[in-house]
Tab-separated table of C-alpha atoms and ligand atoms in Angstrom:
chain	number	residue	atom	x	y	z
A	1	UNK	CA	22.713	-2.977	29.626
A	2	UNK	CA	19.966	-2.579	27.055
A	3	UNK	CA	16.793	-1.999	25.842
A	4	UNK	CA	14.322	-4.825	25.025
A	5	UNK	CA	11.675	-4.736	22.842
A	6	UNK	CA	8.553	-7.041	21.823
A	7	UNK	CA	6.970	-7.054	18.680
A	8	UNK	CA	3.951	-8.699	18.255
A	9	UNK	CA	4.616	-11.860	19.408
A	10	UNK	CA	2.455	-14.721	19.089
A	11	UNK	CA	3.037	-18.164	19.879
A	12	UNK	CA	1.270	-21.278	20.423
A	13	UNK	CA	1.037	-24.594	21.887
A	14	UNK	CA	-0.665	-27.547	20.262
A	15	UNK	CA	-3.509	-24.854	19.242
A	16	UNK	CA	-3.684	-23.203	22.591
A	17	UNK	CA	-2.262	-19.399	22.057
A	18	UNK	CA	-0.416	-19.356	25.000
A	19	UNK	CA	1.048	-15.841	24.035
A	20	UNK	CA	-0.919	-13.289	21.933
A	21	UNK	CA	0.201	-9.939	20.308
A	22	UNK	CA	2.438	-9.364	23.131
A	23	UNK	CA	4.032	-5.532	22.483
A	24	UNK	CA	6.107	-4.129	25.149
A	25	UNK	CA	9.321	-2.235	25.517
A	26	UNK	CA	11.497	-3.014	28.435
A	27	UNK	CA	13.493	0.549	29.113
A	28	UNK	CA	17.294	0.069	29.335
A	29	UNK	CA	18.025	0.380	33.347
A	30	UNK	CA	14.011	-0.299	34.245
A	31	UNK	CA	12.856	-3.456	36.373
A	32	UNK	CA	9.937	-4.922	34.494
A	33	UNK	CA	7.703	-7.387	36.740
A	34	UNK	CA	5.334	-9.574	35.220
A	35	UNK	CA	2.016	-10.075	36.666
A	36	UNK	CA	-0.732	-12.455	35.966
A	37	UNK	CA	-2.258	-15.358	37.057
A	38	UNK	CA	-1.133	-19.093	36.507
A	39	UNK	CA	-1.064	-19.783	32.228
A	40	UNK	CA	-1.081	-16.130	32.035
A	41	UNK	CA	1.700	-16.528	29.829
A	42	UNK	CA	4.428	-14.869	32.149
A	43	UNK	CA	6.957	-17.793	31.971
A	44	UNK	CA	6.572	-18.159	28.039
A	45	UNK	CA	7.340	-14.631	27.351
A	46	UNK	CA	10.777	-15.012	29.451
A	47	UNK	CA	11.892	-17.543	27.369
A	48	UNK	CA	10.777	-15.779	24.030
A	49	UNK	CA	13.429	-13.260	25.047
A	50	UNK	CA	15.542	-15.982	26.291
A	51	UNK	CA	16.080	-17.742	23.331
A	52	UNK	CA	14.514	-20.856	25.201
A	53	UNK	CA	11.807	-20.924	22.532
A	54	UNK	CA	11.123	-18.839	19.789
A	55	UNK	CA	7.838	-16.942	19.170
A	56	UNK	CA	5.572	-18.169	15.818
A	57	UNK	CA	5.011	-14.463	14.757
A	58	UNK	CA	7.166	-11.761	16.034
A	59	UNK	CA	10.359	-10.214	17.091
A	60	UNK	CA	12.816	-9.921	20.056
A	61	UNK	CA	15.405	-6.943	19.539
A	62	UNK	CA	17.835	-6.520	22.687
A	63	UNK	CA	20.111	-3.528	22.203
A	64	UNK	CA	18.283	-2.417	18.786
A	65	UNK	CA	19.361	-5.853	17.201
A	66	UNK	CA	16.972	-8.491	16.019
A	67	UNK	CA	17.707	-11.619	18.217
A	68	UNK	CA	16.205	-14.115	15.473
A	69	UNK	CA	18.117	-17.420	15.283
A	70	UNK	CA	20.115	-16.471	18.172
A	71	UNK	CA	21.022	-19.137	21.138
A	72	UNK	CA	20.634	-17.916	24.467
A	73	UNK	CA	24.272	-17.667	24.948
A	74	UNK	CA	24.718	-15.551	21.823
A	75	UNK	CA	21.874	-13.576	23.804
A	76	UNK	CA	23.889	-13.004	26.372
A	77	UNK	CA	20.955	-12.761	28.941
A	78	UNK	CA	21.342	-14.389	32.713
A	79	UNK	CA	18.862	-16.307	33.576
A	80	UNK	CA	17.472	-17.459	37.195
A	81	UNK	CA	14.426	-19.798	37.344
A	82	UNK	CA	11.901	-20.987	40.382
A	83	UNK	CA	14.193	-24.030	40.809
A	84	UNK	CA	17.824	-23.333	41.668
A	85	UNK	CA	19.943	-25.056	38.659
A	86	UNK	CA	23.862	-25.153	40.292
A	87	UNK	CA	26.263	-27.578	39.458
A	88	UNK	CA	26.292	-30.390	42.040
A	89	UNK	CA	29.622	-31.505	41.953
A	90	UNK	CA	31.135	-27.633	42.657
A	91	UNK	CA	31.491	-26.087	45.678
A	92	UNK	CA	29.569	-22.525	46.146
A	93	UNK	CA	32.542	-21.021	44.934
A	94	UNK	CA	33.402	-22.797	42.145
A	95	UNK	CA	29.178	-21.944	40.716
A	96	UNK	CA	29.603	-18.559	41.500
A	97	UNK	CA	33.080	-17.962	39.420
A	98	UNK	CA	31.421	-20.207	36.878
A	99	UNK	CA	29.961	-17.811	34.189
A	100	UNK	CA	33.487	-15.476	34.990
A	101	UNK	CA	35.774	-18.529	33.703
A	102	UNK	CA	34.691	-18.622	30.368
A	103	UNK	CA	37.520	-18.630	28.034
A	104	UNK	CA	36.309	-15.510	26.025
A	105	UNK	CA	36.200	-13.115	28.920
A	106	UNK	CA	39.399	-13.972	30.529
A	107	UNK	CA	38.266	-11.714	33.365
A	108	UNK	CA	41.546	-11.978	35.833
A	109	UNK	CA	41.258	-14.221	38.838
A	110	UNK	CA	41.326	-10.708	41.226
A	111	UNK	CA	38.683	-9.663	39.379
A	112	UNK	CA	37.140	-12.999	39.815
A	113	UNK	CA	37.239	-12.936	43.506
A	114	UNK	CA	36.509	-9.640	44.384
A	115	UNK	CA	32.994	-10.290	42.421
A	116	UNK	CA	32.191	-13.426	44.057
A	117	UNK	CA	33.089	-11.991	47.395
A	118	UNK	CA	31.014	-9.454	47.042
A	119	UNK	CA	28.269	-10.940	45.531
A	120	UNK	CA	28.316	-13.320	48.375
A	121	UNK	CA	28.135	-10.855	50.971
A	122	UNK	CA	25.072	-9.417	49.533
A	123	UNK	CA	23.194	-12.499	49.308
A	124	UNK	CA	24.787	-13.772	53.021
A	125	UNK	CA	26.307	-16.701	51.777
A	126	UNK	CA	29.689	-15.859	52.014
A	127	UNK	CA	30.488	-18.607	54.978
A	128	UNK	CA	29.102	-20.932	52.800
A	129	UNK	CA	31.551	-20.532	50.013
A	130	UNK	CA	33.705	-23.547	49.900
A	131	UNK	CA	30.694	-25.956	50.853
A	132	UNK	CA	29.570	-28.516	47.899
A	133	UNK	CA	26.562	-26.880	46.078
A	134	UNK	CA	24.533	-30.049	47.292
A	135	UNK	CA	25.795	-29.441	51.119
A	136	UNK	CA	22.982	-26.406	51.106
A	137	UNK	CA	19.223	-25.993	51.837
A	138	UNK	CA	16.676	-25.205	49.565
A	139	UNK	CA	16.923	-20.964	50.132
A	140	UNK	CA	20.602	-21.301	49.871
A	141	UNK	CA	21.045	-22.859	46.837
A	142	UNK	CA	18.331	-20.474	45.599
A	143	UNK	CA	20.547	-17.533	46.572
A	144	UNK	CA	23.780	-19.356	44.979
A	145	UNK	CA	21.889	-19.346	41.983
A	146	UNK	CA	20.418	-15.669	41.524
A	147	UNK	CA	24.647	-14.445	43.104
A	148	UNK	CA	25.545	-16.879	39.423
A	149	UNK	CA	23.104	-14.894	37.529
A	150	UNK	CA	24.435	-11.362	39.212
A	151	UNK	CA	28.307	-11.850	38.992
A	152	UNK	CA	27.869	-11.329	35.074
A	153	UNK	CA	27.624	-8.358	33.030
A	154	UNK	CA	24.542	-9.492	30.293
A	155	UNK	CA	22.177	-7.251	28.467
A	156	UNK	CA	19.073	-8.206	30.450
A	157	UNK	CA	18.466	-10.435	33.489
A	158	UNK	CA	15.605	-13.061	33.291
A	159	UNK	CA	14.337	-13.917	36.603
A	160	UNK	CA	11.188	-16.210	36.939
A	161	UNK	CA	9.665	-16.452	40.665
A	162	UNK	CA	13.332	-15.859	41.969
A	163	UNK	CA	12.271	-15.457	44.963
A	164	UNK	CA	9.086	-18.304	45.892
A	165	UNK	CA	11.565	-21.009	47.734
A	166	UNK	CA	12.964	-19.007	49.807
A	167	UNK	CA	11.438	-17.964	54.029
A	168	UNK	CA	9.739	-14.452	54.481
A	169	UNK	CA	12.612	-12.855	56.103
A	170	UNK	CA	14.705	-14.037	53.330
A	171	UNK	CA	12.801	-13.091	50.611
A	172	UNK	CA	12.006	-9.472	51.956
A	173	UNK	CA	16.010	-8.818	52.734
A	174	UNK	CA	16.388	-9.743	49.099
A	175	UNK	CA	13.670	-8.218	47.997
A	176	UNK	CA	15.301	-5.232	49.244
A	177	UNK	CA	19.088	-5.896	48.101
A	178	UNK	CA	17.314	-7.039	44.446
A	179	UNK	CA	16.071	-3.633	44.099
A	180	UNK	CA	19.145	-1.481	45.224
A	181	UNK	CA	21.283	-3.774	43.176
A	182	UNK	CA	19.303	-3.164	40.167
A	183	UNK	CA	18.699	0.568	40.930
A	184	UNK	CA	22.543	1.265	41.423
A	185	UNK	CA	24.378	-0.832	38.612
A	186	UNK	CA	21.238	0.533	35.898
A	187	UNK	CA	21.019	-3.041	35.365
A	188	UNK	CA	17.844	-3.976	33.086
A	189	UNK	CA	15.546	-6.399	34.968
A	190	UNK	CA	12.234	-8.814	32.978
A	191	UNK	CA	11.067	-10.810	36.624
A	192	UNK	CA	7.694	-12.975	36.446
A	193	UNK	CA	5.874	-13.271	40.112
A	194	UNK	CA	3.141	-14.328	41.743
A	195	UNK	CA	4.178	-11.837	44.702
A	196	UNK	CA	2.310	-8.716	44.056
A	197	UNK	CA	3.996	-7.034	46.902
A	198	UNK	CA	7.172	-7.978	45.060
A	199	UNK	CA	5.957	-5.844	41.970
A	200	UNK	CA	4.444	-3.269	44.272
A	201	UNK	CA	8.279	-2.321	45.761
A	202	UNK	CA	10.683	-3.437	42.940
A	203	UNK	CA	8.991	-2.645	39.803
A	204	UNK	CA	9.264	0.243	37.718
A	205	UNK	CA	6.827	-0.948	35.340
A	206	UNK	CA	4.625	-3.447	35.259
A	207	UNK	CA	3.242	-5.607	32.866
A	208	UNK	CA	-0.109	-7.054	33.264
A	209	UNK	CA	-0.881	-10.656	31.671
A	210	UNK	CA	-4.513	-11.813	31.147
A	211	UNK	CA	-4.861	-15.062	29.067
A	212	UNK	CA	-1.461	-14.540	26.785
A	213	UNK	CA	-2.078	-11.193	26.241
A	214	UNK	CA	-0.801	-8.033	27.447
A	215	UNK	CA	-3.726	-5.396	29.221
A	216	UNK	CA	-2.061	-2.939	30.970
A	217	UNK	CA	1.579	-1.156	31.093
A	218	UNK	CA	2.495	1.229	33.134
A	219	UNK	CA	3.979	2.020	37.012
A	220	UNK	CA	2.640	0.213	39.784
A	221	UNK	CA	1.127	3.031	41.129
A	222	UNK	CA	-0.681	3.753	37.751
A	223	UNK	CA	-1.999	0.243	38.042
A	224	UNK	CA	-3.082	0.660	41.383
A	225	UNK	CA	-4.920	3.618	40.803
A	226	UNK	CA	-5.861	3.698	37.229
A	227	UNK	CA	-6.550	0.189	36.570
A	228	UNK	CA	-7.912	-0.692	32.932
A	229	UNK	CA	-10.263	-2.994	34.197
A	230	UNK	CA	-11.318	-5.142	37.590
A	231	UNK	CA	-8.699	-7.619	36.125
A	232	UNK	CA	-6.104	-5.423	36.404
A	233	UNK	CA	-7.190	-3.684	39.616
A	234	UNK	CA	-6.965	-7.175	41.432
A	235	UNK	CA	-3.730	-8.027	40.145
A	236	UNK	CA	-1.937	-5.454	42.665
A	237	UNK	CA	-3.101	-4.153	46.339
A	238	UNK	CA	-3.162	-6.139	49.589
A	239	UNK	CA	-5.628	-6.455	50.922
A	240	UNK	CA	-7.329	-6.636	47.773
A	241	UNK	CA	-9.736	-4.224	46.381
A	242	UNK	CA	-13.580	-4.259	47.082
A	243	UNK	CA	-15.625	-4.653	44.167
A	244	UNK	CA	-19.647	-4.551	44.874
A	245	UNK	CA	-22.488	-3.488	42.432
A	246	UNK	CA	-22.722	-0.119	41.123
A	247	UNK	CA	-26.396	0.620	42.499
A	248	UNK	CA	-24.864	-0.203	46.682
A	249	UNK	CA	-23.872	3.422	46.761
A	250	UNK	CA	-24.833	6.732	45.184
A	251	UNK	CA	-23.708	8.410	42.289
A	252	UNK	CA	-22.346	5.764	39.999
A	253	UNK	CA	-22.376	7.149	36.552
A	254	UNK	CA	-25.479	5.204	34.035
A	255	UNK	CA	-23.408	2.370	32.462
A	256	UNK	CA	-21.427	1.372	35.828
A	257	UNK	CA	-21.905	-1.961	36.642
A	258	UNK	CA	-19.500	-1.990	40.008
A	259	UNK	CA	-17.649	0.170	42.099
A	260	UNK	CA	-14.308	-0.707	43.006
A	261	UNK	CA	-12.936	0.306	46.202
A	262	UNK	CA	-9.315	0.382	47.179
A	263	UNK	CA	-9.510	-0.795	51.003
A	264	UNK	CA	-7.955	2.928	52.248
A	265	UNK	CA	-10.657	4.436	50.226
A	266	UNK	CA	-13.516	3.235	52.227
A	267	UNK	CA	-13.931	6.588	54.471
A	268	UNK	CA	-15.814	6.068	58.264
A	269	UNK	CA	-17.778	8.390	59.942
A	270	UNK	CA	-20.797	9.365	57.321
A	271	UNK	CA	-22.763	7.509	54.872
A	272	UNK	CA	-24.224	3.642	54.744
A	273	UNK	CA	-24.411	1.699	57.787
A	274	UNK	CA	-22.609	-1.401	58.246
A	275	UNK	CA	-21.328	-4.290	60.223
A	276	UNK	CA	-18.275	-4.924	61.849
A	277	UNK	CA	-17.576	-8.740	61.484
A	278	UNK	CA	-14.018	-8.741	62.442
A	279	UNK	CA	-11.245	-6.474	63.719
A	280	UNK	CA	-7.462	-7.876	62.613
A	281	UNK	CA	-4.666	-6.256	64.332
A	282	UNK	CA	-1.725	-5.846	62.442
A	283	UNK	CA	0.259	-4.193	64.629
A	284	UNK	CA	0.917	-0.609	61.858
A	285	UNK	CA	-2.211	-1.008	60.720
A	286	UNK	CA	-5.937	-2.681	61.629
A	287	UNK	CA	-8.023	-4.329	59.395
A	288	UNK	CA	-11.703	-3.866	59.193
A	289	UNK	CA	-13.745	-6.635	57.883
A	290	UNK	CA	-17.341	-5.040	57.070
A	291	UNK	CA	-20.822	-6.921	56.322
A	292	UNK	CA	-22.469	-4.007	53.836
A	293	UNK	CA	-25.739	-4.651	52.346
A	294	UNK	CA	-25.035	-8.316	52.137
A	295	UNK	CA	-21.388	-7.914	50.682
A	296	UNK	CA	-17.970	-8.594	52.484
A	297	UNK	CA	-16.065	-5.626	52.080
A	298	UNK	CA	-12.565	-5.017	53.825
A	299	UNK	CA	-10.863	-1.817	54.798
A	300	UNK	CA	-8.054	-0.382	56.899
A	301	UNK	CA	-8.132	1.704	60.162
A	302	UNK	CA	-6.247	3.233	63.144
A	303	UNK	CA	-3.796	0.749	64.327
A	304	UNK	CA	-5.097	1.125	68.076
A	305	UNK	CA	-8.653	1.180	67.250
A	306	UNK	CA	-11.274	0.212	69.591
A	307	UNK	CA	-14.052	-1.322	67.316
A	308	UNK	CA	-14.940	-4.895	67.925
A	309	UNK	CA	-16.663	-7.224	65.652
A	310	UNK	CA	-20.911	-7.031	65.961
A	311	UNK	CA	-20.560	-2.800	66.146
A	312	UNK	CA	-22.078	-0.357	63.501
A	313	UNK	CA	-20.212	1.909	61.567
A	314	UNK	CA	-20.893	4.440	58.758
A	315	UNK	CA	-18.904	4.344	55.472
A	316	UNK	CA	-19.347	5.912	52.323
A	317	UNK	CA	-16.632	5.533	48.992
A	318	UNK	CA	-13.633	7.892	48.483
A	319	UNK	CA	-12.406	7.869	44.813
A	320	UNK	CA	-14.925	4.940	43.660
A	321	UNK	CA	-13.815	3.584	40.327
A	322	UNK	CA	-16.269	2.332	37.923
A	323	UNK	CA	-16.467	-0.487	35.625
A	324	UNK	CA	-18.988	-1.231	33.339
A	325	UNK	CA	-20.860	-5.172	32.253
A	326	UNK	CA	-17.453	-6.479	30.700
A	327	UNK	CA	-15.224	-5.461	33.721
A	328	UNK	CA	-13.369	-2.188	32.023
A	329	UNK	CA	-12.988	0.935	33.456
A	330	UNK	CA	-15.391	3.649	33.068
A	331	UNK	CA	-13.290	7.106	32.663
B	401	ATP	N1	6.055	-26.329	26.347
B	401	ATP	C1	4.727	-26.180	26.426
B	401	ATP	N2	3.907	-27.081	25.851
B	401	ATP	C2	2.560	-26.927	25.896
B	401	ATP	N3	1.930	-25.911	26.493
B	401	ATP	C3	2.686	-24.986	27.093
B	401	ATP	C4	4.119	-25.065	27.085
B	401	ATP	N4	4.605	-23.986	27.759
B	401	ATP	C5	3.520	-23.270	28.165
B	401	ATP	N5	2.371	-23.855	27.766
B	401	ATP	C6	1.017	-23.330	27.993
B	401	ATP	O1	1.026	-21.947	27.713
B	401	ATP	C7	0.250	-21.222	28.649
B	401	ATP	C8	1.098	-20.161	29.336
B	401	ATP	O2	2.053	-20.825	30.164
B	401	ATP	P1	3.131	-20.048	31.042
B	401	ATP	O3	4.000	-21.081	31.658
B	401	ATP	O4	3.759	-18.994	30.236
B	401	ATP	O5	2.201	-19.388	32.155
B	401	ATP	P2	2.648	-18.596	33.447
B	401	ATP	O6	1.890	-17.325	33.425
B	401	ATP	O7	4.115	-18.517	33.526
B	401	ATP	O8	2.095	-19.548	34.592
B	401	ATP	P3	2.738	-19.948	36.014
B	401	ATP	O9	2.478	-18.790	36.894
B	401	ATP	O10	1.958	-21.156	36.401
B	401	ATP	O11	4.188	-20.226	35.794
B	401	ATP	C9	-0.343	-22.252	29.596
B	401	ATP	O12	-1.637	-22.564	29.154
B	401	ATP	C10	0.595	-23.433	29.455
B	401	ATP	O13	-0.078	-24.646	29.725
């Protein structure tokens, strides 16, 4: 597969920047996630590498070669959107060999079958396979289209909310198979969600979008605990992390405006008193839901604790991070 790089790329939309300045390199083999709210610019960025659209000011290079002028096809990217996009009038099958028929490839018809076969294993549609594309549900046609995307060989797959029709049980299975598909074949993966736990366990980078452009790079877990900014810091942890005014607890340094807490960091036993408001079990884990000093904050606990909503407890911050007036992160 290959390397993907974005150069300054700026593009906009009846006056509207929808993307700006976006600079990022996608590592050959690495499973880039893009994160961001809705118009964050996530789906516009896919199809600037696509070939979908074309940025105003910038360049795409896949492999170390410009892609300027290029059609998606000459591109050779796979694509899978939100909404499946099969051929109706083919069976499962007949979608899945699809993008193995072309002409130019003249992949033999073994070859052909063994992919699809296994392909459809993987994404359990395999006693679906000589059904009409149409004769599906929503999730399978969804899983028809991602197995059209994975039977080829491109430079980079495209995947946009892949994942968002499809039930929980579904999507966490594939969640899973995603991931140890990508991390075995050193395929290169560019994925837009919503899902944050999606980026948590699949990504090995993420890319944070605020308002068309680009604020943070790095690994999840560098986002999670260095954030650039309470923008960042929110886009990633569930439940999601506490952010109260500087002056609640001691020892905020001068220009720290708030304190954000990560809902493990919120330690019990010593410190600040507050109120229990409600206990959620979980079943691994319970959920604390705290009334401190006027402010909701949340934070996890012993699975099999015994607290009940209306009790005091004592809590004090472990590993606080600041932020100062405009929401960045005070080193
Ligand atoms: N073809 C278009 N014409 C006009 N405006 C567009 C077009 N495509 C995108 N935009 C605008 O560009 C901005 C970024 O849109 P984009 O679809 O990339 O956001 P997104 O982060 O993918 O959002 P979502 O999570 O809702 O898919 C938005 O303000 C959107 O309205």
């Amino acid at each position: 597969m290959a390397e993907v790089i974005l150069k300054n790329i700026t593009k906009s939309f009846a006056g509207h920047r929808a993307l700006d300045e976006i600079s990022m390199i996608v590592p050959d083999g690495s499973f880039v996630v893009l994160l961001g709210p809705t118009g964050a610019g996530k789906t516009t960025t896919l199809r600037m590498v696509s070939g979908l659209d074309n940025p105003d000011v910038g360049e795409v290079m896949i492999g170390g070669r410009s892609m300027r002028g290029l059609t998606p096809a000459q591109r050779n990217v796979a694509m899978v959107f939100q909404q499946y996009s099969l051929y109706p009038h083919l069976s499962v099958r007949q979608n899945l060999e699809f993008p193995l028929k072309s002409p130019l490839l003249k992949t033999p018809q073994r070859t052909i079958d063994e992919k699809v076969h296994a392909i459809a294993e993987i994404l359990q549609i395999s006693h679906k396979l000589d059904n009409k594309a149409t004769a599906l549900s929503g999730g399978e046609m969804q899983r028809v289209s991602i197995g059209r995307a994975l039977v080829r060989n491109p430079q980079i797959y495209l995947m946009d909310e892949p994942l968002s029709s499809l039930d929980a049980k579904l999507r966490a299975d594939l969640r899973v198979e995603l991931k140890s598909i990508q991390a075995k074949s050193g395929a290169t993966l560019l994925y837009v969600t919503h899902d944050q736990v999606e980026a948590m366990t699949m990504a090995t980078h993420v890319g944070v979008l605020h308002e068309g452009r680009l604020v943070q790079f790095g690994s999840p877990r560098e986002i999670y605990e260095q954030p650039v900014s309470v923008y960042a810091a929110t886009r990633l942890g569930q439940p999601r992390i506490n952010v109260v005014p500087a002056e609640l607890f001691p020892g905020a340094p001068a220009r720290a405006k708030s304190i954000g807490l990560r809902p493990e960091h919120i330690d019990q036993g010593d410190g600040q008193e507050a109120t229990v408001t409600r206990v959620e079990h979980l079943g691994d884990q319970t959920r604390l839901h705290l009334s401190f000093q006027k402010h909701n904050l949340i934070t996890v606990t012993d699975a099999h604790t015994r607290l009940k909503g209306g009790e005091t407890i004592k809590i004090q911050p472990n590993k606080p991070l600041y932020f100062d007036a405009a929401g960045m992160r005070l080193v």
